[in-house]
Coordinates of C-alpha atoms in Angstrom, one line a residue:
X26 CA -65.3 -5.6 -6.0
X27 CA -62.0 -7.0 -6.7
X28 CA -59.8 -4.4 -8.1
X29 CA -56.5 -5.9 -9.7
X30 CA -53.3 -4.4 -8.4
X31 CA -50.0 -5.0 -7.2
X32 CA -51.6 -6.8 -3.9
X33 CA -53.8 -8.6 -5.6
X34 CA -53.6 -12.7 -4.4
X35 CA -51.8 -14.3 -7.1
X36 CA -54.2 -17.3 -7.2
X37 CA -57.4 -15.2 -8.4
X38 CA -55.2 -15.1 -11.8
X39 CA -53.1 -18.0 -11.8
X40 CA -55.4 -20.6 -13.0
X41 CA -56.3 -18.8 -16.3
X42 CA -54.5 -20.1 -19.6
X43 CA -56.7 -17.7 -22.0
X44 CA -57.4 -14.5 -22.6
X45 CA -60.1 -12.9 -25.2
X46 CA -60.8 -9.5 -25.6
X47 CA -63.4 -7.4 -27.0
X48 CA -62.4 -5.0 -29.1
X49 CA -63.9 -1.2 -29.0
X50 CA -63.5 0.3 -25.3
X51 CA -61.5 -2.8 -24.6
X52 CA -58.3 -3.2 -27.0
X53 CA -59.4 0.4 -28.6
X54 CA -60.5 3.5 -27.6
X55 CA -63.0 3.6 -30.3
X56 CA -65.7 5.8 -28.8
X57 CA -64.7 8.5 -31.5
X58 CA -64.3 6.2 -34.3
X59 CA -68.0 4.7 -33.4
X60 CA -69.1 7.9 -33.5
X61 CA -67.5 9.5 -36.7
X62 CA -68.9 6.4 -38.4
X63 CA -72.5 6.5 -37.6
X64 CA -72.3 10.4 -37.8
X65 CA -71.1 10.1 -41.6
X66 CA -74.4 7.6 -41.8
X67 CA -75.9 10.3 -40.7
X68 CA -74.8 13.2 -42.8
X69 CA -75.6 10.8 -45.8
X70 CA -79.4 10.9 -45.2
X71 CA -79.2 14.9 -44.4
X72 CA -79.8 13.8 -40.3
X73 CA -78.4 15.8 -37.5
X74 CA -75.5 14.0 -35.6
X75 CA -76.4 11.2 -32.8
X76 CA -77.2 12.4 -29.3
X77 CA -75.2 11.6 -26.5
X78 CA -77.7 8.9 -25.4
X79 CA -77.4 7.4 -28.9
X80 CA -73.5 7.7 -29.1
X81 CA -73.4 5.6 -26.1
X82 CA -75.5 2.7 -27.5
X83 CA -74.2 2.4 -30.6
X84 CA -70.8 1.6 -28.7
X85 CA -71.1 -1.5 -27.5
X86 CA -74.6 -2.6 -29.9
X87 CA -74.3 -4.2 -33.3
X88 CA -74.1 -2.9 -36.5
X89 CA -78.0 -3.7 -36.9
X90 CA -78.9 -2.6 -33.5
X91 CA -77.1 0.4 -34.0
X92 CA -78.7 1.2 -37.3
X93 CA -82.0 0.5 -35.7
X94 CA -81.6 2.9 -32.4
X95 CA -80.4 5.9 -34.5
X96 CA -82.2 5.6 -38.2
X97 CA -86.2 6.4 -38.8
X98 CA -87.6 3.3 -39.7
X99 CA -88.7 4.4 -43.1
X100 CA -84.9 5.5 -44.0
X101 CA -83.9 2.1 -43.4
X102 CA -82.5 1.0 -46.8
X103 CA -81.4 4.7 -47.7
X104 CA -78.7 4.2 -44.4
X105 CA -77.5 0.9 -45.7
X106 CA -76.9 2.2 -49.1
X107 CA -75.2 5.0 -47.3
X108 CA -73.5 3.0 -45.2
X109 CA -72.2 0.8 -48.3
X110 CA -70.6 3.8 -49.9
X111 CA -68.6 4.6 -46.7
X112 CA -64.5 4.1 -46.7
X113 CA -63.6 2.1 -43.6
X114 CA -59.8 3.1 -44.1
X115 CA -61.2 6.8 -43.0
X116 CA -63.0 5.7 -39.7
X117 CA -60.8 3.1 -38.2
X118 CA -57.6 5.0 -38.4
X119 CA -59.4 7.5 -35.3
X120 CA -59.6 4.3 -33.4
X121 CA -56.7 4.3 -30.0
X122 CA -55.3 1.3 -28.8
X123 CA -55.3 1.3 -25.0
X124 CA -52.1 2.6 -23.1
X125 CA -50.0 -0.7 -22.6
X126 CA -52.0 -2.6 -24.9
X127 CA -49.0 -4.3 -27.2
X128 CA -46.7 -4.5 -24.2
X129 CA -49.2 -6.5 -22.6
X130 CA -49.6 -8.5 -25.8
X131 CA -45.7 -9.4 -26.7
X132 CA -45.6 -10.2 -22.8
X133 CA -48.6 -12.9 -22.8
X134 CA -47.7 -14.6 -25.4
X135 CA -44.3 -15.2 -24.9
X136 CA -45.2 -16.5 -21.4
X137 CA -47.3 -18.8 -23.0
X138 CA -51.1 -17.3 -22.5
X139 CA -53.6 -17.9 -25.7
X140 CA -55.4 -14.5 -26.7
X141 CA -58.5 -14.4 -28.6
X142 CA -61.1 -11.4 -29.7
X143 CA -64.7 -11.6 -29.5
X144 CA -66.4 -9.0 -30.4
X145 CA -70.1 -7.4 -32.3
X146 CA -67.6 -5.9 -34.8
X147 CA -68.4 -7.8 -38.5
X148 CA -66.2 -7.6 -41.5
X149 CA -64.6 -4.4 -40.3
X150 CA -62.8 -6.7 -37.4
X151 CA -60.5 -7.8 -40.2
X152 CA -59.5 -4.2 -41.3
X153 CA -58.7 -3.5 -37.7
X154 CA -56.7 -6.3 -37.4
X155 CA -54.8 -5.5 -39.8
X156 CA -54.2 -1.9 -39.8
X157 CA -53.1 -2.4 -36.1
X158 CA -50.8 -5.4 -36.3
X159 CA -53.0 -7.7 -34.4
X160 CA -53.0 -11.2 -36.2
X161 CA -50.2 -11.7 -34.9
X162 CA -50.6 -12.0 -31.3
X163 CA -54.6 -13.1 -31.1
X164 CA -55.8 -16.4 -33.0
X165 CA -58.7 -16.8 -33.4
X166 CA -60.4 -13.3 -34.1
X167 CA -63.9 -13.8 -34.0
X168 CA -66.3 -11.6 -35.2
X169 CA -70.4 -11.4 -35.3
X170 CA -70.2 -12.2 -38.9
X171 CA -68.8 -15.7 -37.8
X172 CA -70.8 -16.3 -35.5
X173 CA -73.7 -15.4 -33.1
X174 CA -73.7 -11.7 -31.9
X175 CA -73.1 -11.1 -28.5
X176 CA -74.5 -11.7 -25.1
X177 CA -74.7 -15.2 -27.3
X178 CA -71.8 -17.2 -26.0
X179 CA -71.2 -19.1 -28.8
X180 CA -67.9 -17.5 -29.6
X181 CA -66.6 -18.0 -26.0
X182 CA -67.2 -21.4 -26.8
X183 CA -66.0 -21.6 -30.0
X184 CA -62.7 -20.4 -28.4
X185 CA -62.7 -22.9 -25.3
X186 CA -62.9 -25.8 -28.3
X187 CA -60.3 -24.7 -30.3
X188 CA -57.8 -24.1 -27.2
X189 CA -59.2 -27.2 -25.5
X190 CA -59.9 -25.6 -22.5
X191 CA -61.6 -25.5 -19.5
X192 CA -64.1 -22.7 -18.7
X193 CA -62.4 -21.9 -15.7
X194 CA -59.2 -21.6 -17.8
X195 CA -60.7 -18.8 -19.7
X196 CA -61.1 -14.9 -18.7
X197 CA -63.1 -12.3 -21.3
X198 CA -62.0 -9.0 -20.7
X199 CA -65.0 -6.5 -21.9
X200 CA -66.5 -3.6 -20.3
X201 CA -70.4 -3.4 -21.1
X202 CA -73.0 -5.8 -19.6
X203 CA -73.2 -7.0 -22.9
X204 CA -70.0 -8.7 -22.2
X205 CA -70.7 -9.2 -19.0
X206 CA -73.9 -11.6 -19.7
X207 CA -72.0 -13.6 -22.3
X208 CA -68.9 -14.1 -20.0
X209 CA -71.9 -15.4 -17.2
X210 CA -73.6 -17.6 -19.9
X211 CA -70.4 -19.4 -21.1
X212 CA -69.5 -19.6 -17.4
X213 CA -66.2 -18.2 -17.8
X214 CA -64.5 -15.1 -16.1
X215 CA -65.7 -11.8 -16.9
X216 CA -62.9 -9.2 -15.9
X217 CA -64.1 -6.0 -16.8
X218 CA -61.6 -3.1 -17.9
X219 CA -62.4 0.7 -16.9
X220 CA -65.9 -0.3 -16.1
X221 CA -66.2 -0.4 -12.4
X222 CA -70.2 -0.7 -12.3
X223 CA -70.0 -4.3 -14.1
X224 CA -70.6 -6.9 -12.1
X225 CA -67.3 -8.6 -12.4
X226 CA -64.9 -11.6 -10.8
X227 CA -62.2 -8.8 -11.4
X228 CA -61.6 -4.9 -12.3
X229 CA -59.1 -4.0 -14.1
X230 CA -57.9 -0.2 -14.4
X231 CA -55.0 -0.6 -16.9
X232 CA -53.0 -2.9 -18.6
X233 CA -49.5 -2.3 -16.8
X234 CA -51.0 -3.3 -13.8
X235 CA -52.8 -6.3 -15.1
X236 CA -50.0 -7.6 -17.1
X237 CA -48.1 -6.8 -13.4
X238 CA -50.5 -9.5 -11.8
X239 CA -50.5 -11.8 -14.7
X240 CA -47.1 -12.2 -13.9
X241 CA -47.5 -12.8 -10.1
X242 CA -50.1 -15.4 -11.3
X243 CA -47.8 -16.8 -13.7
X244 CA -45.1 -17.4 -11.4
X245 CA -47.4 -18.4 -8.5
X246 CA -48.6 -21.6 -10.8
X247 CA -52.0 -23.0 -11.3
X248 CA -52.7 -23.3 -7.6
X249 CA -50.6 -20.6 -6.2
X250 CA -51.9 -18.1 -3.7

């Protein structure tokens, strides 16, 4: 395991041009928001609250999947008219961006990195984006409404053609195996944030230090060491 740090060897980071994110447990804390959501699903259909096994899946599934794991079968069109009557603007707000998240941000792009989001959010992507300020630093924001859920890599590619780069240029910072197997099937760079049991080409355990490296990497050049 590679853990990113102020010793880590410039050249494991200076090659890449790109970063995309995922969003919940990645740009967000957004366990409790997840949860609140699903919960209020719920409540609607006179359920008891998820489990703790249930709270966990629904973190990093789709909207679908997550319906699936935690809804009888037979209430399946009572939780989607339920979930049609809930307010967004009440959920979202409980999400937490991650300590050093914008700093990170303002720093990559001004030294000339491209940011991008992948994510299994749908529609509710753009009301994130938008409560939080993000539009401006991550283009494009792709979302499994646009295209093919993940561990499908399709929006990793998506993102490689529209910045015309390389693969090897690319780095998508997530922290499930779900993001784990699409970074492996685009054949890009999976770092993974906070989530030491991934297998991944880096670890990284907060964004002051990786922004720290970045730096070193920037500085060291494509093939600096």
């Amino acid at each position: 395991m590679v853990l990113v740090n102020d010793f880590t060897p410039a050249g494991l980071l200076a090659p890449v041009r790109g970063l995309v994110f995922d969003c919940d447990g990645v740009l967000f804390d957004s366990y409790g928001a997840n949860t609140l959501y699903y919960n209020l699903i719920l409540e609607g259909l006179g359920l008891p609250p998820m489990t703790p096994d249930q709270e966990h899946y629904v973190h990093s599934a789709t909207v679908r999947e997550s319906l699936a794991y935690v809804v009888p079968p037979h209430r399946m069109d009572e939780a989607l008219a339920v979930r049609a009557t809930i307010d967004y603007r009440r959920v979202i707000p409980a999400m937490v961006p991650e300590p050093g998240l914008y700093a990170l941000l303002s720093w990559a792009l001004s030294a000339g990195y491209r940011l991008g989001v992948f994510t299994n959010r749908m529609t509710t992507m753009d009301l994130v984006a938008d409560i939080f300020g993000l539009r401006q630093y991550f283009k494009p924001l792709l979302n499994a409404s646009l295209v093919r859920p993940k561990p499908h890599p399709e929006g990793l590619h998506r993102i490689l053609a529209a910045w015309g780069m390389r693969p090897g240029e690319m780095a998508f910072l997530g922290d499930s195996r779900v993001d784990e197997h699409t970074a492996r099937a685009a054949g890009v760079r999976f770092w993974a944030y906070r989530s030491e049991t991934l297998d991944a080409d880096l670890h990284i355990p907060d964004y002051y230090t990786l922004r720290r490296a970045l730096a070193r990497g920037k500085a060291a050049g494509p093939g600096g060491s």
